[in-house]
Amino acid sequence: MAKLVNADTQQHELQKLHLACKDWGVFQLINHGIPSTSLRNMGNQVQRFFELPLQEKKRWAQRSGSLEGYGQAFVTSADQKLDWNDMIFLKCLPIQNRKSDLWPQNPPEFRETLEIYSEDIREVTISLVKFITMSLGLQDTQISESFREGLYEIRMNCYPPCPEPERVLGIVPHADNSGITLLLDCADFPGLQFLKDKKWVNVEPIEGAIVANIGQIIEVMSNGIYKAPEHRAVVNKLKGRFSIVTFCYPSPHMAIGPSDKLIGEGNAAIFKKLTHAEYFSKFFNRDLDELFIDSLRV
Ligand SMILES: O=C(O)CCC(=O)C(=O)O
Ligand SMILES: [Fe+2]
């Protein structure tokens, strides 16, 4: 990530970050420190995995009742239109959370590339969250440091070309339940869109950049100053697209609630304080007719 050198420049950059987090909840990171060759390797491994024959990919298929492994997102109702999406979802950090039987051994460098990539993403996350808390005016490093022992879960998406792209979505509109999400877009045409002022806005892929968006945990910690933006993926008639999406969560020991420094003196907490376990239990038992974020309000 760009080193912020003098105090004026730093204040100016923090103000820009503040506006990006407040008005958009999403921005593109350049000069983040991960070499572009390493991003390219990761993209290549994921593409090579998805291009394997179905029977081969199924060696790492999801087990019943879990999203981890190769497969598709949960079907939540019988009349649901399915996402035009194939994925492999793997818990990457901490290392003890890895289910190595679900980590592909084909292509042969897949595992090692993913190991390196997840460590790189963790470093970027810790510094990015530090700057995000600074842009909120918080002087503590407790939040950013909690991402050092955080959870890093990677969803690799494949959106095949679709003969009738206007009739389906790659991923239906949603906000992420993460702290932040870091997305590597492997395409050279847009597919990811964010809702801004009731309109869908394309993210134009920038070679070597990482798309960062605020997740609902940072929304809660910021007491709603920053919002987890709604987004979706659309598909293309002629071209397939891959994306590599890391959901970054703070340490499970960290409570999920508005930062103490942002409440009091006329600022009431708008979200409850929950343990990590309570937050996830609420998420997995959520009422699908209600927005998850609304169930977190006081
Ligand atoms: O692939 C994309 O562009 C979006 C993916 C996404 O939003 C997700 O996996 O949560
Ligand atoms: Fe998402």
Tab-separated table of C-alpha atoms and ligand atoms in Angstrom:
chain	number	residue	atom	x	y	z
A	1	MET	CA	0.000	0.000	0.000
A	2	ALA	CA	1.172	3.506	-0.749
A	3	LYS	CA	3.309	4.867	2.073
A	4	LEU	CA	1.859	8.130	3.256
A	5	VAL	CA	4.870	10.392	3.679
A	6	ASN	CA	4.178	13.856	4.959
A	7	ALA	CA	1.364	14.880	7.290
A	8	ASP	CA	-0.469	17.067	4.748
A	9	THR	CA	-0.425	14.381	2.094
A	10	GLN	CA	-1.543	11.834	4.653
A	11	GLN	CA	-4.494	13.988	5.781
A	12	HIS	CA	-5.476	14.546	2.166
A	13	GLU	CA	-5.285	10.829	1.322
A	14	LEU	CA	-7.249	9.920	4.446
A	15	GLN	CA	-9.948	12.403	3.509
A	16	LYS	CA	-10.222	10.786	0.059
A	17	LEU	CA	-10.420	7.338	1.655
A	18	HIS	CA	-13.094	8.624	4.051
A	19	LEU	CA	-15.235	9.885	1.169
A	20	ALA	CA	-14.744	6.660	-0.817
A	21	CYS	CA	-15.843	4.566	2.190
A	22	LYS	CA	-18.748	6.854	3.071
A	23	ASP	CA	-20.167	7.614	-0.370
A	24	TRP	CA	-19.344	4.414	-2.259
A	25	GLY	CA	-18.158	1.714	0.142
A	26	VAL	CA	-15.910	0.479	-2.672
A	27	PHE	CA	-12.694	1.603	-4.331
A	28	GLN	CA	-9.789	0.177	-6.314
A	29	LEU	CA	-6.429	-0.303	-4.634
A	30	ILE	CA	-3.261	0.245	-6.647
A	31	ASN	CA	0.322	0.224	-5.324
A	32	HIS	CA	-0.878	-2.258	-2.706
A	33	GLY	CA	2.453	-4.065	-2.588
A	34	ILE	CA	1.392	-7.438	-4.034
A	35	PRO	CA	3.499	-7.972	-7.186
A	36	SER	CA	1.377	-8.137	-10.324
A	37	THR	CA	3.089	-11.419	-11.283
A	38	SER	CA	1.756	-12.980	-8.129
A	39	LEU	CA	-1.768	-11.763	-8.913
A	40	ARG	CA	-1.414	-13.131	-12.436
A	41	ASN	CA	-0.239	-16.523	-11.124
A	42	MET	CA	-3.269	-16.724	-8.890
A	43	GLY	CA	-5.569	-15.838	-11.795
A	44	ASN	CA	-3.917	-18.456	-14.006
A	45	GLN	CA	-4.223	-21.212	-11.418
A	46	VAL	CA	-7.909	-20.474	-10.900
A	47	GLN	CA	-8.575	-20.414	-14.629
A	48	ARG	CA	-6.718	-23.711	-15.091
A	49	PHE	CA	-8.708	-25.284	-12.268
A	50	PHE	CA	-12.077	-24.276	-13.743
A	51	GLU	CA	-10.992	-25.497	-17.188
A	52	LEU	CA	-10.468	-29.052	-15.885
A	53	PRO	CA	-13.105	-31.662	-16.815
A	54	LEU	CA	-16.075	-31.655	-14.438
A	55	GLN	CA	-15.260	-35.128	-13.084
A	56	GLU	CA	-11.790	-33.956	-12.098
A	57	LYS	CA	-13.062	-30.790	-10.361
A	58	LYS	CA	-15.567	-32.909	-8.458
A	59	ARG	CA	-12.691	-34.550	-6.575
A	60	TRP	CA	-12.862	-31.394	-4.431
A	61	ALA	CA	-16.663	-31.048	-4.444
A	62	GLN	CA	-18.666	-29.529	-1.575
A	63	ARG	CA	-19.818	-32.013	1.059
A	64	SER	CA	-23.487	-31.898	1.958
A	65	GLY	CA	-24.423	-29.028	4.279
A	66	SER	CA	-21.268	-27.003	3.648
A	67	LEU	CA	-20.310	-24.362	1.119
A	68	GLU	CA	-16.631	-25.256	1.244
A	69	GLY	CA	-15.143	-26.862	-1.843
A	70	TYR	CA	-16.123	-26.868	-5.515
A	71	GLY	CA	-19.785	-26.364	-6.416
A	72	GLN	CA	-22.501	-23.751	-6.394
A	73	ALA	CA	-24.029	-21.366	-3.852
A	74	PHE	CA	-26.843	-22.647	-1.611
A	75	VAL	CA	-30.274	-23.015	-3.129
A	76	THR	CA	-32.659	-21.346	-0.697
A	77	SER	CA	-36.009	-21.892	-2.416
A	78	ALA	CA	-37.502	-24.191	-5.055
A	79	ASP	CA	-38.557	-21.340	-7.372
A	80	GLN	CA	-35.236	-19.517	-7.101
A	81	LYS	CA	-33.472	-18.601	-10.314
A	82	LEU	CA	-29.968	-20.058	-10.051
A	83	ASP	CA	-26.863	-17.882	-10.259
A	84	TRP	CA	-24.877	-18.347	-13.492
A	85	ASN	CA	-21.859	-19.227	-11.426
A	86	ASP	CA	-19.512	-22.049	-10.608
A	87	MET	CA	-17.271	-21.608	-7.610
A	88	ILE	CA	-14.726	-23.052	-5.279
A	89	PHE	CA	-14.824	-21.708	-1.751
A	90	LEU	CA	-11.916	-22.370	0.643
A	91	LYS	CA	-11.070	-21.222	4.148
A	92	CYS	CA	-7.439	-20.103	3.898
A	93	LEU	CA	-6.389	-18.476	7.174
A	94	PRO	CA	-5.717	-19.239	9.947
A	95	ILE	CA	-3.944	-22.333	8.640
A	96	GLN	CA	-5.693	-24.659	11.108
A	97	ASN	CA	-9.057	-23.805	9.465
A	98	ARG	CA	-7.949	-25.277	6.122
A	99	LYS	CA	-9.706	-28.400	4.961
A	100	SER	CA	-6.870	-29.770	2.894
A	101	ASP	CA	-9.014	-32.538	1.366
A	102	LEU	CA	-10.967	-29.770	-0.420
A	103	TRP	CA	-7.859	-27.960	-1.707
A	104	PRO	CA	-7.265	-28.905	-5.363
A	105	GLN	CA	-4.042	-30.754	-6.210
A	106	ASN	CA	-4.663	-30.043	-9.864
A	107	PRO	CA	-3.247	-27.792	-11.310
A	108	PRO	CA	-0.173	-28.805	-9.299
A	109	GLU	CA	0.799	-25.278	-8.181
A	110	PHE	CA	-2.725	-24.347	-7.106
A	111	ARG	CA	-2.256	-24.947	-3.377
A	112	GLU	CA	1.047	-23.175	-3.018
A	113	THR	CA	-0.159	-20.201	-5.063
A	114	LEU	CA	-3.260	-19.888	-2.870
A	115	GLU	CA	-1.180	-20.152	0.305
A	116	ILE	CA	1.057	-17.289	-0.814
A	117	TYR	CA	-1.873	-15.238	-2.095
A	118	SER	CA	-3.798	-15.491	1.178
A	119	GLU	CA	-0.760	-14.338	3.196
A	120	ASP	CA	-0.306	-11.390	0.808
A	121	ILE	CA	-3.962	-10.447	1.113
A	122	ARG	CA	-3.728	-10.572	4.910
A	123	GLU	CA	-0.888	-8.003	4.904
A	124	VAL	CA	-2.837	-5.680	2.613
A	125	THR	CA	-5.926	-6.060	4.803
A	126	ILE	CA	-4.118	-5.140	8.018
A	127	SER	CA	-2.736	-1.917	6.505
A	128	LEU	CA	-5.952	-1.066	4.694
A	129	VAL	CA	-8.038	-1.505	7.852
A	130	LYS	CA	-5.520	0.661	9.718
A	131	PHE	CA	-6.069	3.467	7.202
A	132	ILE	CA	-9.848	2.926	7.286
A	133	THR	CA	-9.905	3.312	11.089
A	134	MET	CA	-7.690	6.418	10.785
A	135	SER	CA	-10.075	7.854	8.223
A	136	LEU	CA	-12.832	7.366	10.831
A	137	GLY	CA	-10.713	9.448	13.215
A	138	LEU	CA	-9.889	6.451	15.439
A	139	GLN	CA	-6.371	6.373	16.807
A	140	ASP	CA	-6.354	2.770	17.974
A	141	THR	CA	-4.765	-0.132	16.152
A	142	GLN	CA	-6.860	-2.740	17.966
A	143	ILE	CA	-9.271	-3.145	15.062
A	144	SER	CA	-6.600	-3.432	12.361
A	145	GLU	CA	-4.465	-5.748	14.517
A	146	SER	CA	-7.495	-7.991	15.031
A	147	PHE	CA	-7.257	-8.771	11.307
A	148	ARG	CA	-3.817	-10.323	11.913
A	149	GLU	CA	-5.553	-13.210	13.675
A	150	GLY	CA	-8.524	-12.812	11.375
A	151	LEU	CA	-10.315	-15.277	9.133
A	152	TYR	CA	-9.633	-15.217	5.395
A	153	GLU	CA	-12.052	-17.144	3.216
A	154	ILE	CA	-11.631	-17.161	-0.541
A	155	ARG	CA	-14.385	-17.679	-3.076
A	156	MET	CA	-13.142	-18.219	-6.606
A	157	ASN	CA	-15.898	-17.574	-9.125
A	158	CYS	CA	-16.271	-18.723	-12.718
A	159	TYR	CA	-19.012	-17.126	-14.808
A	160	PRO	CA	-19.254	-19.002	-18.121
A	161	PRO	CA	-20.501	-17.135	-21.213
A	162	CYS	CA	-24.295	-17.097	-21.302
A	163	PRO	CA	-26.386	-17.144	-24.505
A	164	GLU	CA	-29.039	-14.955	-22.872
A	165	PRO	CA	-27.136	-12.793	-20.392
A	166	GLU	CA	-30.040	-10.412	-19.728
A	167	ARG	CA	-32.100	-13.277	-18.293
A	168	VAL	CA	-29.714	-14.335	-15.506
A	169	LEU	CA	-27.245	-12.922	-12.993
A	170	GLY	CA	-23.809	-14.244	-12.073
A	171	ILE	CA	-24.480	-13.363	-8.441
A	172	VAL	CA	-27.708	-11.781	-7.200
A	173	PRO	CA	-27.553	-8.417	-5.377
A	174	HIS	CA	-26.128	-8.688	-1.857
A	175	ALA	CA	-23.839	-6.972	0.643
A	176	ASP	CA	-20.920	-8.932	2.117
A	177	ASN	CA	-20.984	-10.063	5.762
A	178	SER	CA	-17.178	-9.660	5.968
A	179	GLY	CA	-15.073	-6.906	7.559
A	180	ILE	CA	-13.770	-6.016	4.153
A	181	THR	CA	-13.728	-7.903	0.866
A	182	LEU	CA	-10.771	-7.805	-1.528
A	183	LEU	CA	-11.575	-8.865	-5.078
A	184	LEU	CA	-9.229	-9.719	-7.880
A	185	ASP	CA	-11.035	-9.313	-11.185
A	186	CYS	CA	-9.378	-11.533	-13.781
A	187	ALA	CA	-11.351	-10.176	-16.751
A	188	ASP	CA	-10.645	-7.250	-19.049
A	189	PHE	CA	-14.317	-6.271	-19.268
A	190	PRO	CA	-16.750	-5.327	-16.485
A	191	GLY	CA	-18.953	-7.849	-14.694
A	192	LEU	CA	-19.066	-6.557	-11.131
A	193	GLN	CA	-21.562	-3.772	-10.422
A	194	PHE	CA	-22.291	-1.659	-7.341
A	195	LEU	CA	-25.553	0.064	-6.527
A	196	LYS	CA	-25.040	3.823	-6.212
A	197	ASP	CA	-27.990	6.226	-6.008
A	198	LYS	CA	-30.309	3.418	-7.158
A	199	LYS	CA	-28.249	2.765	-10.330
A	200	TRP	CA	-25.928	-0.143	-11.098
A	201	VAL	CA	-22.408	1.118	-11.798
A	202	ASN	CA	-19.797	-1.066	-13.519
A	203	VAL	CA	-16.388	-1.652	-11.982
A	204	GLU	CA	-13.918	-1.274	-14.856
A	205	PRO	CA	-11.123	-3.791	-14.216
A	206	ILE	CA	-7.681	-2.207	-13.817
A	207	GLU	CA	-4.754	-4.548	-14.446
A	208	GLY	CA	-2.946	-5.267	-11.178
A	209	ALA	CA	-5.538	-3.503	-8.985
A	210	ILE	CA	-7.618	-4.987	-6.182
A	211	VAL	CA	-11.234	-3.961	-5.669
A	212	ALA	CA	-11.887	-3.318	-1.964
A	213	ASN	CA	-15.375	-3.071	-0.549
A	214	ILE	CA	-16.637	-2.453	2.974
A	215	GLY	CA	-18.392	-5.413	4.590
A	216	GLN	CA	-21.123	-5.396	7.196
A	217	ILE	CA	-18.689	-5.844	10.117
A	218	ILE	CA	-16.937	-2.546	9.317
A	219	GLU	CA	-20.362	-0.990	8.750
A	220	VAL	CA	-21.248	-2.005	12.324
A	221	MET	CA	-17.870	-0.992	13.792
A	222	SER	CA	-18.129	2.428	12.130
A	223	ASN	CA	-21.646	2.767	13.617
A	224	GLY	CA	-23.059	3.130	10.113
A	225	ILE	CA	-20.716	5.926	8.960
A	226	TYR	CA	-19.395	3.521	6.324
A	227	LYS	CA	-21.829	1.243	4.505
A	228	ALA	CA	-21.431	-2.223	3.062
A	229	PRO	CA	-22.540	-1.539	-0.514
A	230	GLU	CA	-24.952	-3.694	-2.438
A	231	HIS	CA	-23.364	-5.355	-5.472
A	232	ARG	CA	-23.980	-8.076	-8.030
A	233	ALA	CA	-22.248	-9.782	-10.955
A	234	VAL	CA	-23.616	-9.791	-14.482
A	235	VAL	CA	-22.598	-12.228	-17.211
A	236	ASN	CA	-21.425	-11.865	-20.787
A	237	LYS	CA	-22.777	-13.433	-23.955
A	238	LEU	CA	-19.403	-14.309	-25.450
A	239	LYS	CA	-16.777	-14.254	-22.745
A	240	GLY	CA	-16.334	-16.151	-19.502
A	241	ARG	CA	-15.086	-14.292	-16.422
A	242	PHE	CA	-13.181	-15.286	-13.279
A	243	SER	CA	-12.950	-13.452	-9.986
A	244	ILE	CA	-11.094	-14.254	-6.768
A	245	VAL	CA	-12.863	-12.852	-3.758
A	246	THR	CA	-11.356	-12.794	-0.250
A	247	PHE	CA	-13.727	-12.222	2.647
A	248	CYS	CA	-11.622	-10.823	5.493
A	249	TYR	CA	-12.934	-11.083	9.047
A	250	PRO	CA	-11.414	-9.825	12.311
A	251	SER	CA	-10.237	-12.303	14.951
A	252	PRO	CA	-13.078	-14.399	16.404
A	253	HIS	CA	-12.089	-12.925	19.802
A	254	MET	CA	-13.058	-9.434	18.673
A	255	ALA	CA	-16.569	-8.278	19.581
A	256	ILE	CA	-18.608	-6.987	16.646
A	257	GLY	CA	-20.166	-3.679	17.673
A	258	PRO	CA	-19.789	0.067	17.124
A	259	SER	CA	-16.368	1.348	18.199
A	260	ASP	CA	-16.624	2.882	21.707
A	261	LYS	CA	-14.934	6.034	20.427
A	262	LEU	CA	-17.728	6.675	17.925
A	263	ILE	CA	-20.574	6.545	20.422
A	264	GLY	CA	-21.485	8.715	23.407
A	265	GLU	CA	-21.729	12.544	23.453
A	266	GLY	CA	-24.960	12.612	21.491
A	267	ASN	CA	-24.042	9.720	19.185
A	268	ALA	CA	-26.137	6.707	20.071
A	269	ALA	CA	-25.043	3.243	18.978
A	270	ILE	CA	-27.232	2.193	16.055
A	271	PHE	CA	-25.987	-1.428	16.096
A	272	LYS	CA	-25.886	-4.050	18.846
A	273	LYS	CA	-22.622	-5.438	20.159
A	274	LEU	CA	-22.344	-9.154	19.385
A	275	THR	CA	-19.739	-11.842	19.831
A	276	HIS	CA	-18.311	-13.383	16.677
A	277	ALA	CA	-20.378	-16.527	17.354
A	278	GLU	CA	-23.583	-14.529	17.819
A	279	TYR	CA	-22.946	-12.587	14.606
A	280	PHE	CA	-22.508	-15.754	12.544
A	281	SER	CA	-25.390	-17.524	14.199
A	282	LYS	CA	-27.609	-14.542	13.279
A	283	PHE	CA	-26.245	-14.633	9.736
A	284	PHE	CA	-26.838	-18.344	9.168
A	285	ASN	CA	-30.309	-18.210	10.740
A	286	ARG	CA	-31.310	-14.955	9.073
A	287	ASP	CA	-34.768	-14.344	7.731
A	288	LEU	CA	-34.294	-14.215	3.954
A	289	ASP	CA	-37.063	-11.616	3.607
A	290	GLU	CA	-35.205	-9.165	5.818
A	291	LEU	CA	-31.916	-7.351	5.168
A	292	PHE	CA	-29.267	-8.950	7.397
A	293	ILE	CA	-27.906	-5.528	8.428
A	294	ASP	CA	-31.346	-4.547	9.761
A	295	SER	CA	-31.296	-7.510	12.147
A	296	LEU	CA	-28.124	-6.044	13.698
A	297	ARG	CA	-29.703	-2.706	14.623
A	298	VAL	CA	-30.515	-1.790	18.232
B	1	LIG	O1	-17.395	-11.943	-8.927
B	1	LIG	C1	-17.772	-10.812	-8.667
B	1	LIG	O2	-17.519	-9.853	-9.367
B	1	LIG	C2	-18.602	-10.569	-7.432
B	1	LIG	C3	-18.453	-11.653	-6.413
B	1	LIG	C4	-19.103	-11.347	-5.107
B	1	LIG	O3	-19.690	-10.327	-4.892
B	1	LIG	C5	-19.002	-12.343	-4.012
B	1	LIG	O4	-18.463	-13.455	-4.253
B	1	LIG	O5	-19.460	-12.007	-2.878
B	2	FE	FE	-19.984	-9.986	-2.737
